[in-house]
PDB file of C-alpha atoms in Angstrom:
ATOM      1  CA  MET A   1      -0.021   0.038  -0.033  1.00  0.00           C
ATOM      2  CA  GLY A   2       2.803   2.455  -0.937  1.00  0.00           C
ATOM      3  CA  ASP A   3       0.790   4.069  -3.714  1.00  0.00           C
ATOM      4  CA  ARG A   4      -1.253   7.279  -3.111  1.00  0.00           C
ATOM      5  CA  TRP A   5      -5.003   6.954  -3.404  1.00  0.00           C
ATOM      6  CA  ARG A   6      -7.558   9.077  -5.194  1.00  0.00           C
ATOM      7  CA  VAL A   7     -10.884   9.196  -3.408  1.00  0.00           C
ATOM      8  CA  GLU A   8     -14.133  10.278  -5.170  1.00  0.00           C
ATOM      9  CA  VAL A   9     -17.741  10.275  -4.105  1.00  0.00           C
ATOM     10  CA  ASP A  10     -20.326   9.679  -6.841  1.00  0.00           C
ATOM     11  CA  ARG A  11     -22.711  12.466  -5.803  1.00  0.00           C
ATOM     12  CA  SER A  12     -25.489  11.081  -8.093  1.00  0.00           C
ATOM     13  CA  VAL A  13     -25.476   7.935  -5.891  1.00  0.00           C
ATOM     14  CA  CYS A  14     -24.667   9.399  -2.444  1.00  0.00           C
ATOM     15  CA  ILE A  15     -27.760   9.425  -0.038  1.00  0.00           C
ATOM     16  CA  GLY A  16     -26.012  11.407   2.731  1.00  0.00           C
ATOM     17  CA  SER A  17     -26.237   8.631   5.289  1.00  0.00           C
ATOM     18  CA  GLY A  18     -23.056   9.913   6.991  1.00  0.00           C
ATOM     19  CA  MET A  19     -21.685   6.448   7.549  1.00  0.00           C
ATOM     20  CA  CYS A  20     -18.471   7.480   5.893  1.00  0.00           C
ATOM     21  CA  ILE A  21     -17.952  10.188   8.541  1.00  0.00           C
ATOM     22  CA  GLY A  22     -18.529   7.626  11.233  1.00  0.00           C
ATOM     23  CA  ALA A  23     -15.844   5.368   9.770  1.00  0.00           C
ATOM     24  CA  ALA A  24     -13.410   8.112   8.659  1.00  0.00           C
ATOM     25  CA  PRO A  25     -14.251  11.389  10.424  1.00  0.00           C
ATOM     26  CA  ASP A  26     -11.112  12.967   9.114  1.00  0.00           C
ATOM     27  CA  GLY A  27     -11.614  11.685   5.591  1.00  0.00           C
ATOM     28  CA  PHE A  28     -15.105  12.965   4.633  1.00  0.00           C
ATOM     29  CA  ARG A  29     -17.465  15.833   5.127  1.00  0.00           C
ATOM     30  CA  LEU A  30     -21.091  16.446   4.319  1.00  0.00           C
ATOM     31  CA  ASP A  31     -22.052  19.632   2.502  1.00  0.00           C
ATOM     32  CA  SER A  32     -25.172  21.636   3.005  1.00  0.00           C
ATOM     33  CA  ALA A  33     -27.044  19.307   0.592  1.00  0.00           C
ATOM     34  CA  ARG A  34     -25.950  16.329   2.785  1.00  0.00           C
ATOM     35  CA  GLN A  35     -23.730  15.053   0.005  1.00  0.00           C
ATOM     36  CA  SER A  36     -20.436  13.494   1.044  1.00  0.00           C
ATOM     37  CA  HIS A  37     -17.101  14.630  -0.288  1.00  0.00           C
ATOM     38  CA  PRO A  38     -13.533  13.605   0.551  1.00  0.00           C
ATOM     39  CA  VAL A  39     -11.522  16.112   2.651  1.00  0.00           C
ATOM     40  CA  ALA A  40      -8.458  15.272   0.618  1.00  0.00           C
ATOM     41  CA  PRO A  41      -9.200  13.860  -2.834  1.00  0.00           C
ATOM     42  CA  GLU A  42      -5.709  12.392  -3.036  1.00  0.00           C
ATOM     43  CA  GLY A  43      -3.649  11.070  -0.146  1.00  0.00           C
ATOM     44  CA  ASP A  44      -1.852   8.200   1.439  1.00  0.00           C
ATOM     45  CA  PRO A  45      -3.773   4.929   1.815  1.00  0.00           C
ATOM     46  CA  ALA A  46      -5.838   4.833   5.003  1.00  0.00           C
ATOM     47  CA  GLU A  47      -7.673   1.895   6.518  1.00  0.00           C
ATOM     48  CA  SER A  48     -10.381   4.212   7.774  1.00  0.00           C
ATOM     49  CA  VAL A  49     -11.139   5.470   4.224  1.00  0.00           C
ATOM     50  CA  LEU A  50     -11.261   1.955   2.893  1.00  0.00           C
ATOM     51  CA  ALA A  51     -13.623   1.019   5.762  1.00  0.00           C
ATOM     52  CA  ALA A  52     -15.859   4.038   4.844  1.00  0.00           C
ATOM     53  CA  ALA A  53     -15.978   2.877   1.193  1.00  0.00           C
ATOM     54  CA  GLU A  54     -16.841  -0.712   2.166  1.00  0.00           C
ATOM     55  CA  GLY A  55     -19.490   0.462   4.656  1.00  0.00           C
ATOM     56  CA  CYS A  56     -21.186   2.873   2.287  1.00  0.00           C
ATOM     57  CA  PRO A  57     -24.786   1.591   1.927  1.00  0.00           C
ATOM     58  CA  VAL A  58     -24.963   2.658  -1.821  1.00  0.00           C
ATOM     59  CA  GLU A  59     -21.212   2.131  -2.753  1.00  0.00           C
ATOM     60  CA  ALA A  60     -20.832   5.764  -3.657  1.00  0.00           C
ATOM     61  CA  ILE A  61     -17.187   6.014  -2.602  1.00  0.00           C
ATOM     62  CA  LEU A  62     -14.656   5.123  -5.242  1.00  0.00           C
ATOM     63  CA  ILE A  63     -10.987   4.613  -4.477  1.00  0.00           C
ATOM     64  CA  SER A  64      -8.252   4.169  -7.036  1.00  0.00           C
ATOM     65  CA  VAL A  65      -4.445   4.309  -7.141  1.00  0.00           C
ATOM     66  CA  ALA A  66      -3.681   7.914  -8.039  1.00  0.00           C
ATOM     67  CA  ASP A  67      -0.936   7.336 -10.535  1.00  0.00           C
ATOM     68  CA  SER A  68      -2.395   4.359 -12.442  1.00  0.00           C
ATOM     69  CA  GLY A  69      -6.123   4.649 -11.893  1.00  0.00           C
ATOM     70  CA  GLN A  70      -6.250   1.022 -10.790  1.00  0.00           C
ATOM     71  CA  PRO A  71      -9.341   0.451  -8.702  1.00  0.00           C
ATOM     72  CA  VAL A  72      -8.833  -0.205  -4.965  1.00  0.00           C
ATOM     73  CA  PHE A  73     -12.580  -0.140  -4.118  1.00  0.00           C
ATOM     74  CA  PRO A  74     -14.810  -1.352  -5.437  1.00  0.00           C
ATOM     75  CA  PRO A  75     -12.409  -3.990  -6.760  1.00  0.00           C
ATOM     76  CA  GLU A  76     -12.447  -5.040 -10.400  1.00  0.00           C
ATOM     77  CA  GLU A  77     -14.504  -8.213 -10.827  1.00  0.00           C
TER      78      GLU A  77
END
């Protein structure tokens, strides 16, 4: 996990449950429309951010390797 991650939230899918903030309070914020967004769209890998993506009820959080674009979550099938 030495590669940097790019974290995105698909705002067309996000339902504003706030579960991402519970899992990674330093990684996500809700805006005034209750849509999630990453605090830092690119950064070092963090287990809490991965847990937030895995726990998102609508899988709105996308994580990829910043340099290559290779998916981290959801994984390629």
